[in-house]
Short mmCIF file of C-alpha atoms in Angstrom, two decimals:
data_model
loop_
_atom_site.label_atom_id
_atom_site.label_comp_id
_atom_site.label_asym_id
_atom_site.label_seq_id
_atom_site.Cartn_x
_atom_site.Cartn_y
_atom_site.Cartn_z
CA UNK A 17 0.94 -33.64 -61.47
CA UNK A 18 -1.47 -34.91 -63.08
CA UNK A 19 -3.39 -32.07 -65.18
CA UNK A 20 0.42 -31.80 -66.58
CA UNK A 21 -0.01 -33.00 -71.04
CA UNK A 22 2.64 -35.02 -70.44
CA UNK A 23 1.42 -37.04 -67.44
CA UNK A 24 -2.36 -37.31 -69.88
CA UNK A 25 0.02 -39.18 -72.98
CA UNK A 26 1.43 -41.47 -70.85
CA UNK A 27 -1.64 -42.41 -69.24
CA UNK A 28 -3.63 -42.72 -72.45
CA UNK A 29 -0.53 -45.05 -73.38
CA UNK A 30 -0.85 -47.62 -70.23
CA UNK A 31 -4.92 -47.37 -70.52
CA UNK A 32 -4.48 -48.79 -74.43
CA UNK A 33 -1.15 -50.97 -73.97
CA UNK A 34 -1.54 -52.28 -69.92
CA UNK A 35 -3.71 -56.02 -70.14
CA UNK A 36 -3.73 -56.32 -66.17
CA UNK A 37 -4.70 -53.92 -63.23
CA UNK A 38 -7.97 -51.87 -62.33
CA UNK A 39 -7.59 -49.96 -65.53
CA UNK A 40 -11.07 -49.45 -65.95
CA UNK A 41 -12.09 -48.21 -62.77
CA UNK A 42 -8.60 -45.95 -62.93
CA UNK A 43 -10.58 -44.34 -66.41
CA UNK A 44 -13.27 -43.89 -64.21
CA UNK A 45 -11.41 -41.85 -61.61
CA UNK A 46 -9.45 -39.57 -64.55
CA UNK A 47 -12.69 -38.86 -66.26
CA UNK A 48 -13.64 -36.61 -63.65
CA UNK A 49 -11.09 -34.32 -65.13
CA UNK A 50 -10.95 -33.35 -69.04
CA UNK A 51 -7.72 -34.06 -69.39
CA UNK A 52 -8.28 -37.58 -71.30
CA UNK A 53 -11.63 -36.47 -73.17
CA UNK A 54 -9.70 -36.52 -76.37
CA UNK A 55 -8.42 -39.67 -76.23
CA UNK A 56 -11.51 -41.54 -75.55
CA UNK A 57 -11.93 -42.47 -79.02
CA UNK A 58 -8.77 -43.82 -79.14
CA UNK A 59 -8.93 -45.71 -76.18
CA UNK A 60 -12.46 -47.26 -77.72
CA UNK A 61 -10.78 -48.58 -81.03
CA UNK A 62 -7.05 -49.75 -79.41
CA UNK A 63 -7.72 -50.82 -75.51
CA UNK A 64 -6.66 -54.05 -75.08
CA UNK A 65 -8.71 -54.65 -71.86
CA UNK A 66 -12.37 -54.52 -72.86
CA UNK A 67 -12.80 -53.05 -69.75
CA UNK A 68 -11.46 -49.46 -70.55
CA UNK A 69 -13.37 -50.04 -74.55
CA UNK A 70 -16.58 -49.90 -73.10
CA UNK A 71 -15.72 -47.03 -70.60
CA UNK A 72 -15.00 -45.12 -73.40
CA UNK A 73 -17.69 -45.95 -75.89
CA UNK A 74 -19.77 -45.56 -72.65
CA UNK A 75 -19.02 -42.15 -72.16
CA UNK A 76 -18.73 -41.26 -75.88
CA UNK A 77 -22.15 -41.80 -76.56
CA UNK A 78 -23.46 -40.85 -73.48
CA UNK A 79 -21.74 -37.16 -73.91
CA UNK A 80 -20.92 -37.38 -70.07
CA UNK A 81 -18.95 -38.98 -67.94
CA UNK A 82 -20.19 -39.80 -64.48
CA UNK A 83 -19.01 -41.30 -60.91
CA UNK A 84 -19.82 -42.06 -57.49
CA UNK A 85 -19.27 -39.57 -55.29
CA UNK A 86 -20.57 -41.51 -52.18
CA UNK A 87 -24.23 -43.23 -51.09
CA UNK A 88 -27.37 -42.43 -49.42
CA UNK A 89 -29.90 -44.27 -47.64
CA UNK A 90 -33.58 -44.53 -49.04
CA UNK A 91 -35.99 -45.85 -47.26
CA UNK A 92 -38.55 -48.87 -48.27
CA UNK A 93 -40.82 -48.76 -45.17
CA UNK A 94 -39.17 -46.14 -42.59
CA UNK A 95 -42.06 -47.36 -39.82
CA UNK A 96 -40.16 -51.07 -40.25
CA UNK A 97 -36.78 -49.34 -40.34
CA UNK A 98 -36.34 -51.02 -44.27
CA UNK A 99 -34.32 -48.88 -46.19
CA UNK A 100 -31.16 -49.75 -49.03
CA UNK A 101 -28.49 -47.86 -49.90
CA UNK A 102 -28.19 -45.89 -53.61
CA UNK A 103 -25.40 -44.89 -54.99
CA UNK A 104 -24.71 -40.67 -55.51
CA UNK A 105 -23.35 -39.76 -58.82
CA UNK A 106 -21.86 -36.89 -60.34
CA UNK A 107 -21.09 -36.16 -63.67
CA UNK A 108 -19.59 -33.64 -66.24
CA UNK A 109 -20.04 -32.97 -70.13
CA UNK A 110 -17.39 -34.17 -72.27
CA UNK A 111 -15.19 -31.79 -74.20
CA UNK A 112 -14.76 -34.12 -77.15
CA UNK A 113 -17.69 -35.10 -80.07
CA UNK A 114 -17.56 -38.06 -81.72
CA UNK A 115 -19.45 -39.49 -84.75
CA UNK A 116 -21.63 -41.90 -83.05
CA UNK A 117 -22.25 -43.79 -86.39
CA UNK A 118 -18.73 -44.54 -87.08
CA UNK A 119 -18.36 -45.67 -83.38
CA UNK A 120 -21.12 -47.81 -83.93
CA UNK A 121 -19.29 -49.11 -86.67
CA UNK A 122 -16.30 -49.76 -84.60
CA UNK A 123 -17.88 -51.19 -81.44
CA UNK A 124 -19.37 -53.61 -84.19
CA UNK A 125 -15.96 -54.97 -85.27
CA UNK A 126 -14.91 -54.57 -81.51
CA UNK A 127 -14.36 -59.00 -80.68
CA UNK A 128 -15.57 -58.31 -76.78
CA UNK A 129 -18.94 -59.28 -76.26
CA UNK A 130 -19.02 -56.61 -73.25
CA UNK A 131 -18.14 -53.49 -75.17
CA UNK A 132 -20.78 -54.45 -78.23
CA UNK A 133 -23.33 -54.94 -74.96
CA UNK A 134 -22.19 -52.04 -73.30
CA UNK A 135 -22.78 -49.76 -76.57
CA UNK A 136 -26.15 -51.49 -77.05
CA UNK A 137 -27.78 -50.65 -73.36
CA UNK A 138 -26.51 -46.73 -73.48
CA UNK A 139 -27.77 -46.56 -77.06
CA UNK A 140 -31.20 -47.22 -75.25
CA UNK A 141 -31.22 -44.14 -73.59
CA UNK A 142 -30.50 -41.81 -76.47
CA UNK A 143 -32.18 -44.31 -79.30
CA UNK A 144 -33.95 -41.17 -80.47
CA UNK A 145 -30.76 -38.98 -81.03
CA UNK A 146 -29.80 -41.77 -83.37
CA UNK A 147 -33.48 -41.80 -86.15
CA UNK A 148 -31.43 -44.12 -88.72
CA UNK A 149 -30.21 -46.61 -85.70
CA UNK A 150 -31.97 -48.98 -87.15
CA UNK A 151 -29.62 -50.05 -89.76
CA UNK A 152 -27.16 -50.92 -87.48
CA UNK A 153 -29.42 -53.57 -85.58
CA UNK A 154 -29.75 -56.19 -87.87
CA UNK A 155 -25.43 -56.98 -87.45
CA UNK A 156 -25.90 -56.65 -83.88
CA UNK A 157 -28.85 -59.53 -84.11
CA UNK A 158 -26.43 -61.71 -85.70
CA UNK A 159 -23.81 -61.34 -83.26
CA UNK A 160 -22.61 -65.11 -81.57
CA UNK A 161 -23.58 -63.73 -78.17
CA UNK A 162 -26.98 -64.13 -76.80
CA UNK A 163 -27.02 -61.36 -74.75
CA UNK A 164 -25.66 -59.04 -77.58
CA UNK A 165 -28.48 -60.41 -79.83
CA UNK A 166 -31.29 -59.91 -77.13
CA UNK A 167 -30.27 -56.13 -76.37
CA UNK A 168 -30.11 -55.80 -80.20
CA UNK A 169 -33.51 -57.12 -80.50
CA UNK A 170 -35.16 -55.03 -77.81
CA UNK A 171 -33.58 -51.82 -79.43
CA UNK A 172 -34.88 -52.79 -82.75
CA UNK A 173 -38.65 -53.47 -80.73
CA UNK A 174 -38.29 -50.11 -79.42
CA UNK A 175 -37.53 -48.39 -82.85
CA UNK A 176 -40.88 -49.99 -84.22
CA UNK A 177 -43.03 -48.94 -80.97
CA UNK A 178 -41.89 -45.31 -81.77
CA UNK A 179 -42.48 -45.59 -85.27
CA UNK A 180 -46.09 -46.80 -84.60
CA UNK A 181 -46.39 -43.68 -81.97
#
């Protein structure tokens, strides 16, 4: 039922319209599939739970989406019997590319703290695919929250360490 086009509209319609419910762990679980790649970007400008706006920018500029498919136990000190418990994750290519500058420019205008946050730590991981990245920094460092502001800042240390490098 649910690799039917029809079934994929109507989702993409409660994912941007819906304010209550797990929505964002539901996005999770239908990522696995490509039937809603092409309406991530959609979902990352209209979503009205921030939620599902930073799933999608999430996966956008990641290129991937990716789950937990169960845990496993690694050990600490296996003499003492200390070990903790990891996730396992799984994960697929997107079928959809996006222009990560103009969804930089939209997670900027984006009024949740959590999906300008959430765009700032993945953008740490592929700060090189991005050379003129640092143009967008200095708007993030002005942004009201502190947390937006420090991310901002270490992303704009990092660009200068490379530089140097």
């Amino acid at each position: 039922m649910f690799v039917q086009s029809a079934v994929h509209e109507q989702l993409v319609v409660q994912f941007a319209v819906r304010r209550s419910g797990p929505l964002p762990t539901a996005l999770r679980y239908f990522l696995r599939k490509p039937g809603l790649d092409t309406a991530l970007p959609i979902l990352a400008r209209t979503a009205q739970v921030a939620g599902v706006c930073a799933i999608a920018v999430l996966v956008l500029l990641r290129g991937h989406a990716r789950w937990q498919t169960g845990t496993r136990r690694q050990w600490l000190n296996k003499p003492h019997g200390i070990s903790r418990t990891i996730p396992v994750l799984a994960q697929r290519d997107i079928e959809v590319s996006v222009d990560r500058h103009e969804l930089i420019s939209t997670v900027l205008c984006d009024k949740s703290a959590i999906v300008r946050q959430t765009a700032l730590v993945t953008l740490t991981s592929c700060a090189t695919d991005l050379p003129d990245l640092a143009t967008f920094l200095p708007a993030f460092q002005q942004d009201d929250n502190p947390s937006v502001r420090r991310w901002a800042g270490y992303l704009l240390q990092q660009q200068e360490m490379m530089k140097t490098h």
